[in-house]
PDB file of C-alpha atoms in Angstrom:
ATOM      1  CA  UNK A   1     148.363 109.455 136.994  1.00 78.00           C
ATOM      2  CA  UNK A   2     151.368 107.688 137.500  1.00 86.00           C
ATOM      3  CA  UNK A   3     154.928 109.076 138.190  1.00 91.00           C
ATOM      4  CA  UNK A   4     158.429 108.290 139.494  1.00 95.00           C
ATOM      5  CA  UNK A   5     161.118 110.476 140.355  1.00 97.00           C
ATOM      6  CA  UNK A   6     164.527 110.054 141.037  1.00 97.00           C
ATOM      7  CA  UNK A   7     166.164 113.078 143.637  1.00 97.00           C
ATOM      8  CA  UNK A   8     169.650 112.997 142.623  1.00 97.00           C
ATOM      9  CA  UNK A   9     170.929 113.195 139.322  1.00 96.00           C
ATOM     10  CA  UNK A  10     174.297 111.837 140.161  1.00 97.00           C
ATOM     11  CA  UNK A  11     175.535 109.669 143.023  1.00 98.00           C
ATOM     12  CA  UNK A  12     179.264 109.557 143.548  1.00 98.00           C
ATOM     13  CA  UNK A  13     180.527 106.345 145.799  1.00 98.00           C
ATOM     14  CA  UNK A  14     183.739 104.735 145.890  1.00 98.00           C
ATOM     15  CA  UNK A  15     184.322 101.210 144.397  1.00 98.00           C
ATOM     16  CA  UNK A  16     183.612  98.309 147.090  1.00 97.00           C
ATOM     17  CA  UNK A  17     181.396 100.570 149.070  1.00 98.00           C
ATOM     18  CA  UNK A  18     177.488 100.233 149.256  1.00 98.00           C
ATOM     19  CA  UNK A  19     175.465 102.263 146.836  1.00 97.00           C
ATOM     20  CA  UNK A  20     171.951 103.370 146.967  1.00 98.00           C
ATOM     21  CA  UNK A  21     169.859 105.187 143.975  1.00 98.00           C
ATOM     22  CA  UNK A  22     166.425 106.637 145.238  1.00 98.00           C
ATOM     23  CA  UNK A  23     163.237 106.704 143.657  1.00 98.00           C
ATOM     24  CA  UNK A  24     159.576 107.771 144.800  1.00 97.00           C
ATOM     25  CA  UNK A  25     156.882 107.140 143.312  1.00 95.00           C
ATOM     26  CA  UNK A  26     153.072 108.211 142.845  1.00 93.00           C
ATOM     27  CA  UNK A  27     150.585 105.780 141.839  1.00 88.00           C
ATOM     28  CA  UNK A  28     147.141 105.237 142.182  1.00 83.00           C
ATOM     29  CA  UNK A  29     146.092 101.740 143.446  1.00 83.00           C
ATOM     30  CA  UNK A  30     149.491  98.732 143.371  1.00 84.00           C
ATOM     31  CA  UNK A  31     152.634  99.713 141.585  1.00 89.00           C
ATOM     32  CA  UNK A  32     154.337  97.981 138.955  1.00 92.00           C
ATOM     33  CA  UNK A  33     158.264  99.234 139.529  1.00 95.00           C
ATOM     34  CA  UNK A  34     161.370  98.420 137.532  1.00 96.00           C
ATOM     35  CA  UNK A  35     164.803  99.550 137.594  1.00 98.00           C
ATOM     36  CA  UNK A  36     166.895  99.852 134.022  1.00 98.00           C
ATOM     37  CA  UNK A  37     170.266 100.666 133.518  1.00 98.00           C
ATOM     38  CA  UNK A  38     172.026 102.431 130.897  1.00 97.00           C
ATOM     39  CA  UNK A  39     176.038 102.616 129.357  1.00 94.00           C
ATOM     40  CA  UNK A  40     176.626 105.199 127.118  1.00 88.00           C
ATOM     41  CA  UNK A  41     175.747 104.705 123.576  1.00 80.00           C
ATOM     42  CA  UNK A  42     173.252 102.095 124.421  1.00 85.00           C
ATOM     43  CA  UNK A  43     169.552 100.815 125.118  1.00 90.00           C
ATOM     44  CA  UNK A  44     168.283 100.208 128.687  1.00 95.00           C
ATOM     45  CA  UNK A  45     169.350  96.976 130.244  1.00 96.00           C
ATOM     46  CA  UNK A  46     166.493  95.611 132.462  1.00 96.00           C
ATOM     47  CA  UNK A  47     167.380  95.048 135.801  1.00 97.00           C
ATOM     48  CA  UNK A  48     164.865  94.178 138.228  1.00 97.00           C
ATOM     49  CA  UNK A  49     161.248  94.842 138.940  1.00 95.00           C
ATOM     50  CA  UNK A  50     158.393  95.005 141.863  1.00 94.00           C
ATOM     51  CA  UNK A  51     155.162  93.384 140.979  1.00 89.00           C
ATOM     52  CA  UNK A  52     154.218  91.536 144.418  1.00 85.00           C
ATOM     53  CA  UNK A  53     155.173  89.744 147.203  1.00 85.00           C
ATOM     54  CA  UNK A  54     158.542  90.449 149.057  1.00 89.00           C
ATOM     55  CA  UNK A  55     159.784  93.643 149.354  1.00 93.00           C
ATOM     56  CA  UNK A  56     163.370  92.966 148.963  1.00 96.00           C
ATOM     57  CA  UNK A  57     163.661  92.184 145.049  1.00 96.00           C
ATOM     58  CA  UNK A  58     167.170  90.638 143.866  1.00 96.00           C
ATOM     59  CA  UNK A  59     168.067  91.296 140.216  1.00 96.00           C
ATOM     60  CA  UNK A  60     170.523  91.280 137.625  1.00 94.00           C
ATOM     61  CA  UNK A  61     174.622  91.846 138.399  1.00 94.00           C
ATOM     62  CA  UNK A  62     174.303  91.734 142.237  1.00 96.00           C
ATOM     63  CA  UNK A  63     171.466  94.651 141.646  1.00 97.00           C
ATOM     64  CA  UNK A  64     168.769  94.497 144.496  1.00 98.00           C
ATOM     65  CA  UNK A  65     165.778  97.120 145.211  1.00 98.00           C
ATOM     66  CA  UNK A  66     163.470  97.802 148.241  1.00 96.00           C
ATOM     67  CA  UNK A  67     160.335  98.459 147.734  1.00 96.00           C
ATOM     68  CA  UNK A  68     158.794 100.682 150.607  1.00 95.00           C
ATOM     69  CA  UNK A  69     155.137 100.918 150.835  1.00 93.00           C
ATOM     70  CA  UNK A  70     154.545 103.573 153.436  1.00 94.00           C
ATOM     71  CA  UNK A  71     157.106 105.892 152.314  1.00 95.00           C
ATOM     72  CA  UNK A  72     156.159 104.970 148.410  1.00 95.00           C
ATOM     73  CA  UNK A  73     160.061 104.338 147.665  1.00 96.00           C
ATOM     74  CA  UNK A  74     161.768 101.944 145.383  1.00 97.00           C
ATOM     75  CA  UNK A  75     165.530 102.446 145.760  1.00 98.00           C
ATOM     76  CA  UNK A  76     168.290 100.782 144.035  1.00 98.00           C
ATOM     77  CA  UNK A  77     170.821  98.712 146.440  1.00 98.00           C
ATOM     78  CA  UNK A  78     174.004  97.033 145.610  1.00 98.00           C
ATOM     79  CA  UNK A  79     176.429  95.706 148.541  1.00 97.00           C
ATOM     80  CA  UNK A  80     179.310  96.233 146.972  1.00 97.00           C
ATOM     81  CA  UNK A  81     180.037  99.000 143.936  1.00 98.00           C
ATOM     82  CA  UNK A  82     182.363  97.913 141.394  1.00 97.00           C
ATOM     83  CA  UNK A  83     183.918 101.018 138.404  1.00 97.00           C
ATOM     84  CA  UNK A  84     181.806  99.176 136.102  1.00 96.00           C
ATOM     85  CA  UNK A  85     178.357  99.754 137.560  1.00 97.00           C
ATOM     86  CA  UNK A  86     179.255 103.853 136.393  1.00 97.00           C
ATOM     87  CA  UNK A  87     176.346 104.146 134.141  1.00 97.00           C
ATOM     88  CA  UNK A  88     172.758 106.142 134.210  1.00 97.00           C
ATOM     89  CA  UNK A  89     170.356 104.509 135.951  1.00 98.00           C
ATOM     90  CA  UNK A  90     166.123 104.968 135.360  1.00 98.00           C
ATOM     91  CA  UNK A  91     163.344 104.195 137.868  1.00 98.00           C
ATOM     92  CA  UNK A  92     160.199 103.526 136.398  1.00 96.00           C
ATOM     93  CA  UNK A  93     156.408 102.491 136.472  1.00 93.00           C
ATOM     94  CA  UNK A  94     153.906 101.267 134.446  1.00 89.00           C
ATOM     95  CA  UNK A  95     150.638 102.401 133.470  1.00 83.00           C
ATOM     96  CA  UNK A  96     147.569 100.372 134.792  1.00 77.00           C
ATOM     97  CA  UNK A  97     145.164 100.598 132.855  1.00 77.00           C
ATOM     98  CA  UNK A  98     143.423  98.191 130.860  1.00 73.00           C
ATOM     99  CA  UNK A  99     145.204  98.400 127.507  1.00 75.00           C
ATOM    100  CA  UNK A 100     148.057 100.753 128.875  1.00 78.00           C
ATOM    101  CA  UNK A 101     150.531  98.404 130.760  1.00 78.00           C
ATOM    102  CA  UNK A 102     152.874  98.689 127.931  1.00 81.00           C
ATOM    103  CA  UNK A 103     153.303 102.556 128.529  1.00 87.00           C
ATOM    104  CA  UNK A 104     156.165 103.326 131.041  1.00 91.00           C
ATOM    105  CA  UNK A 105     156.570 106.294 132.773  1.00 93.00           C
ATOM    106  CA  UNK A 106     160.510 106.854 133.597  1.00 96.00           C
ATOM    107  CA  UNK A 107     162.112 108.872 136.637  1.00 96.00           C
ATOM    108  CA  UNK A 108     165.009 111.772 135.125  1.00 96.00           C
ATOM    109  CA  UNK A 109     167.648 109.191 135.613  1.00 97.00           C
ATOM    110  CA  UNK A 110     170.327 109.118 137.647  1.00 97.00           C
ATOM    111  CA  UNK A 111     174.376 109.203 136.736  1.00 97.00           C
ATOM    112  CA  UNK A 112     176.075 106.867 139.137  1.00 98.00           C
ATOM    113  CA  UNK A 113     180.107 107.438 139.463  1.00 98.00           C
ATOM    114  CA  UNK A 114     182.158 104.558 140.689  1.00 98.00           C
ATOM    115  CA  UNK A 115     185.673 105.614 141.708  1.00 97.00           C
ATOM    116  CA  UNK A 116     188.309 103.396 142.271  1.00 95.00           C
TER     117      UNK A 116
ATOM    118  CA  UNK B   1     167.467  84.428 121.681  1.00 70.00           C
ATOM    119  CA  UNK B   2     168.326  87.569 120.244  1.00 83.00           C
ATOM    120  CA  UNK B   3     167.749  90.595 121.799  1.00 93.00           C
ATOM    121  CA  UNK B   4     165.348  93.827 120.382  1.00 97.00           C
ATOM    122  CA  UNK B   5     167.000  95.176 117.046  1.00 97.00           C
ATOM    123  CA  UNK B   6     166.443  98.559 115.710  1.00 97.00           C
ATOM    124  CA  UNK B   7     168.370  99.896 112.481  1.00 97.00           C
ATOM    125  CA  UNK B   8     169.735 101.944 111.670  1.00 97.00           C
ATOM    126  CA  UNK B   9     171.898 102.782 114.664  1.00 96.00           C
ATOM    127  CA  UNK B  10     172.792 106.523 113.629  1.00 97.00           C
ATOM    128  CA  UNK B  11     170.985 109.108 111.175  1.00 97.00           C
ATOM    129  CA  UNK B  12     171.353 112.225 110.548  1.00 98.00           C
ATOM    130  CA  UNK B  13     168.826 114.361 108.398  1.00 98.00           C
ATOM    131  CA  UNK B  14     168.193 118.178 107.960  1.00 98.00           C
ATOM    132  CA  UNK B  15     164.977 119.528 108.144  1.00 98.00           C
ATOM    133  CA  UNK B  16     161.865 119.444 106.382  1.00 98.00           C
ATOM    134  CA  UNK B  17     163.128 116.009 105.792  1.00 98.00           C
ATOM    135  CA  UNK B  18     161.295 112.638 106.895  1.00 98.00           C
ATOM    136  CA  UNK B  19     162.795 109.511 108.267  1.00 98.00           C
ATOM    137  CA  UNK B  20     161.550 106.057 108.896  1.00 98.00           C
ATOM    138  CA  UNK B  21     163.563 104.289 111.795  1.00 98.00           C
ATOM    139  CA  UNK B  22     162.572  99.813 112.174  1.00 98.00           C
ATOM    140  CA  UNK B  23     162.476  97.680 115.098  1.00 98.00           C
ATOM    141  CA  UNK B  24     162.731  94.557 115.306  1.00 98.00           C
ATOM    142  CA  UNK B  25     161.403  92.639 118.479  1.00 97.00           C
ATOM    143  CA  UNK B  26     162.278  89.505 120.225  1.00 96.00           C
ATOM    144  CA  UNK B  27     161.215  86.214 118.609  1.00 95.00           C
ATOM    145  CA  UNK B  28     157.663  85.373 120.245  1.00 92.00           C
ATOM    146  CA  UNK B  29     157.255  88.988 121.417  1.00 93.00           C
ATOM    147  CA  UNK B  30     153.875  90.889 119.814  1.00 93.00           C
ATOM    148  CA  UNK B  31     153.856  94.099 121.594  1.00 93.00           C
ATOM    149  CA  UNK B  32     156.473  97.011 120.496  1.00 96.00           C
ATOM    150  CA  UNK B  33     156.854 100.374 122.380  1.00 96.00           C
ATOM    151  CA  UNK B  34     158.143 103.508 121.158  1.00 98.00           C
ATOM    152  CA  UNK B  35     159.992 106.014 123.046  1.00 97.00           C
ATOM    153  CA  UNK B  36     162.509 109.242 122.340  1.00 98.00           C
ATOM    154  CA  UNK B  37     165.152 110.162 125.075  1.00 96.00           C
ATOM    155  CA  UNK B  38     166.558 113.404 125.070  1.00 95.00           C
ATOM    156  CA  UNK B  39     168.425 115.412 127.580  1.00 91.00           C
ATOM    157  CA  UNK B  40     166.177 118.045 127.858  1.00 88.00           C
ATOM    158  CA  UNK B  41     162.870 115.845 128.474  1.00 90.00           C
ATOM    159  CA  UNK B  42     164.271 112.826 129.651  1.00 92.00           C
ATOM    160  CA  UNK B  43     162.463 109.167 128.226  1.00 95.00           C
ATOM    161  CA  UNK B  44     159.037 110.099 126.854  1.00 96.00           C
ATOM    162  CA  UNK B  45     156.987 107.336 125.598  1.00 95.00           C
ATOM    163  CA  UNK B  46     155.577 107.606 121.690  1.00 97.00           C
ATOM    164  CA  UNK B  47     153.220 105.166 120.801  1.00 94.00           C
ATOM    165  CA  UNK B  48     152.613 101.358 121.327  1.00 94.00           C
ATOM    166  CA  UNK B  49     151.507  98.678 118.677  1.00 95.00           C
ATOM    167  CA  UNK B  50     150.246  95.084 119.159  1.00 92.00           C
ATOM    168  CA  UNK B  51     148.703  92.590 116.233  1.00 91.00           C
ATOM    169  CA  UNK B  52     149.143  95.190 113.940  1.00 94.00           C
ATOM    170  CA  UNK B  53     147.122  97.967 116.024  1.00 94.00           C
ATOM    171  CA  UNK B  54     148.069 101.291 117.658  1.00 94.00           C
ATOM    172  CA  UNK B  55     147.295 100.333 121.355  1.00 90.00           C
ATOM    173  CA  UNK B  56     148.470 103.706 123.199  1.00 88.00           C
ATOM    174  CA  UNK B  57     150.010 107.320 122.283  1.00 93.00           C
ATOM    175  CA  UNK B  58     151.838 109.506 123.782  1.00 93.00           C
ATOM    176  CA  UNK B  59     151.584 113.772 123.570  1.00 94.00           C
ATOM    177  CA  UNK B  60     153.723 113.701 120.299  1.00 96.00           C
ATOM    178  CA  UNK B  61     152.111 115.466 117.190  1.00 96.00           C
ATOM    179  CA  UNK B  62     150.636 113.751 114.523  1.00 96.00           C
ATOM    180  CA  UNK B  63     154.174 114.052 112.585  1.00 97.00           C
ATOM    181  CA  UNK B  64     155.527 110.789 114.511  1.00 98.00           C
ATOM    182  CA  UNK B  65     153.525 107.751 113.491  1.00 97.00           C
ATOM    183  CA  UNK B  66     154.097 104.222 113.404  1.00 97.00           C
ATOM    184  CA  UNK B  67     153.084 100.794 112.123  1.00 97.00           C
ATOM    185  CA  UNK B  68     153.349  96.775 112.763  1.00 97.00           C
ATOM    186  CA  UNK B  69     154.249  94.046 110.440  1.00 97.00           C
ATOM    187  CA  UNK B  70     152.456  90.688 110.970  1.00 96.00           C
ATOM    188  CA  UNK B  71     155.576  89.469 112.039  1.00 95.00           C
ATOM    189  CA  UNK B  72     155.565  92.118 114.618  1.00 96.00           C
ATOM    190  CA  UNK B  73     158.343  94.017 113.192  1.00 98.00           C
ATOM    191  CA  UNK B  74     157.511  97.699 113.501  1.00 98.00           C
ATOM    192  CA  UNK B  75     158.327 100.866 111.824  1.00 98.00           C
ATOM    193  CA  UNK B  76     158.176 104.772 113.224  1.00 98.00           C
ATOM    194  CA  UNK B  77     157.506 107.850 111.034  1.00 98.00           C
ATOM    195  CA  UNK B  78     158.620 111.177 111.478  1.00 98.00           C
ATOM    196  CA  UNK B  79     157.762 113.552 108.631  1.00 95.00           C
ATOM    197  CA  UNK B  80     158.648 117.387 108.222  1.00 97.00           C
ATOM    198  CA  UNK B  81     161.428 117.023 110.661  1.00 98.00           C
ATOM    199  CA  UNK B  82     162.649 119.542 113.455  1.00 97.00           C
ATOM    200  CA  UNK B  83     165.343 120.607 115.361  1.00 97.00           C
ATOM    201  CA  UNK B  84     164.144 119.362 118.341  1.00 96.00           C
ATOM    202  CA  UNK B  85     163.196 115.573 116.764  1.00 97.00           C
ATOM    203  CA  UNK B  86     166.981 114.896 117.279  1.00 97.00           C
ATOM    204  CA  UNK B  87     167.065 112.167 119.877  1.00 97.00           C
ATOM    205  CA  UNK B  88     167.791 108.629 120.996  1.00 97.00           C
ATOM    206  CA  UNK B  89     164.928 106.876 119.438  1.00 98.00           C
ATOM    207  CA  UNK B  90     164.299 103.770 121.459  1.00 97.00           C
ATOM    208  CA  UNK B  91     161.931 100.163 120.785  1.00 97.00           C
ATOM    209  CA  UNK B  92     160.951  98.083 123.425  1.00 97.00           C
ATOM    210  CA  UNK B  93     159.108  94.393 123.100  1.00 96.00           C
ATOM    211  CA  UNK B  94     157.024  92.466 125.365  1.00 92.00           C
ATOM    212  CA  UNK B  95     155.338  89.247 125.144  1.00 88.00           C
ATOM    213  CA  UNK B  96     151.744  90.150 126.329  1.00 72.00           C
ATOM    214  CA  UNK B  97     151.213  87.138 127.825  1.00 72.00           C
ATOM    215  CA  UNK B  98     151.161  88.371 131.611  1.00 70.00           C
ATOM    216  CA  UNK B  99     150.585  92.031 131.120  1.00 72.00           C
ATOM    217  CA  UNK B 100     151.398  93.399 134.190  1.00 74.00           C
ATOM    218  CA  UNK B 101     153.815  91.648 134.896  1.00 78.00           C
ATOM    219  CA  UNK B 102     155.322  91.485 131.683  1.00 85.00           C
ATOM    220  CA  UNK B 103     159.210  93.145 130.755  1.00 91.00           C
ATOM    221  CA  UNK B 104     159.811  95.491 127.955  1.00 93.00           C
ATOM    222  CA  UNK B 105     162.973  94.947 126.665  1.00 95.00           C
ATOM    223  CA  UNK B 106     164.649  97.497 124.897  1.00 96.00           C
ATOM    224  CA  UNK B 107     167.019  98.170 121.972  1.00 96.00           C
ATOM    225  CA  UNK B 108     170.080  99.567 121.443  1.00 96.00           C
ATOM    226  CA  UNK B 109     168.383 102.835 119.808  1.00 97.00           C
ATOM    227  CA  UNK B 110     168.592 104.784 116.859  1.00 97.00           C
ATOM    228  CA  UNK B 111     170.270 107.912 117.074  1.00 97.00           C
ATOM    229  CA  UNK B 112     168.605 110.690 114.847  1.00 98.00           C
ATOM    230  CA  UNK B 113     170.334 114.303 114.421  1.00 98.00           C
ATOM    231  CA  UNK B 114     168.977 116.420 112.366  1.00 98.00           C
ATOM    232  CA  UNK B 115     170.607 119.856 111.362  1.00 97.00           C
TER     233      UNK B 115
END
């Protein structure tokens, strides 16, 4: 069966330093990761994803995420926080079986606090 | 291209009562996903539909059901409504060209309470 799950339910960092939000997974055979982000009163914004290939995986608004094989870890990165990146943030993985890629499983989520 | 669209945006019921919530997917996307989101169990996925079929389900009871439109337009069900059916009521489309590797884009939601 596949899972994700997210430690922390909130991270607090201050605006213009680095942020991380964690998330472990448990998959059998390669996992299919994505990170989505979501402001309140609103659907999940896609951010980035893991499929193959490099482990460092650049996405949307200065989002990047590492995937870590051996310690089966997919954590969030930015450089820089800004106020607006405050928002909940969901780890999650896709089913992979045949005709069940379209089912996601999704981590608890995690509340991210920017303060300025 | 516009993004998923789901109406309507809020609801609110009572119970015993059914509802019928729409989604409308991007243009050229043929797969729609269902999910709820509530505090208590977080982003549980309902049911998928491509050409028309029921692909996957989710542990939901038979009350929450679904359809797709030939223009891949898709409807959810929820009959003899609970308490605990109030919940963000999310839609996300994919192309199904690259499966795997695919993105399911989601909607802004429909927000059910029911009293």
């Amino acid at each position: 069966a596949q899972s994700v799950a997210q430690p922390e339910d909130q991270v607090n960092v201050a605006e213009g330093n680095p942020l991380t939000v964690k998330c472990t997974y448990s998959v059998s055979g390669n996992p299919y990761l994505f990170w989505y982000v979501q402001y309140p009163n609103r659907g999940l914004q896609f951010l980035l994803k893991y499929i193959t290939g490099d482990n460092l995986v650049k996405g949307s608004y200065g989002f990047e995420a590492e995937f870590n094989k051996s310690q089966t870890s997919f954590h969030l990165k930015k450089p820089s926080a800004l106020v607006s990146d405050s928002a909940l943030y969901f780890c999650a993985v896709r089913d992979r079986g045949l005709y069940n890629f379209n089912k996601f499983y999704f981590g608890s989520g995690t509340k991210l606090n920017v303060k300025p | 291209k516009a993004g998923v669209t789901q109406t309507p945006r809020y609801l609110i019921k009572t119970r015993g009562q059914q509802v019928t919530l729409s989604c409308s997917p991007i243009s050229g996307h043929r797969s729609v996903s269902w999910y709820q989101q509530t505090p208590g169990q977080g982003l549980q996925f309902l049911f998928e539909y491509f050409s028309e079929t029921q692909r996957n389900k989710g542990n939901f009871p038979g009350r929450f059901s679904g359809r797709q439109f030939s223009n891949s337009r898709s409807e959810m069900n929820v009959s003899t409504l609970e308490l605990g059916d109030s919940a963000l009521y999310l839609c996300a489309s994919s192309s199904y060209t690259r499966r795997y590797t695919d993105t399911q884009y989601f909607g802004p939601g429909t927000r059910l309470t029911v009293l």
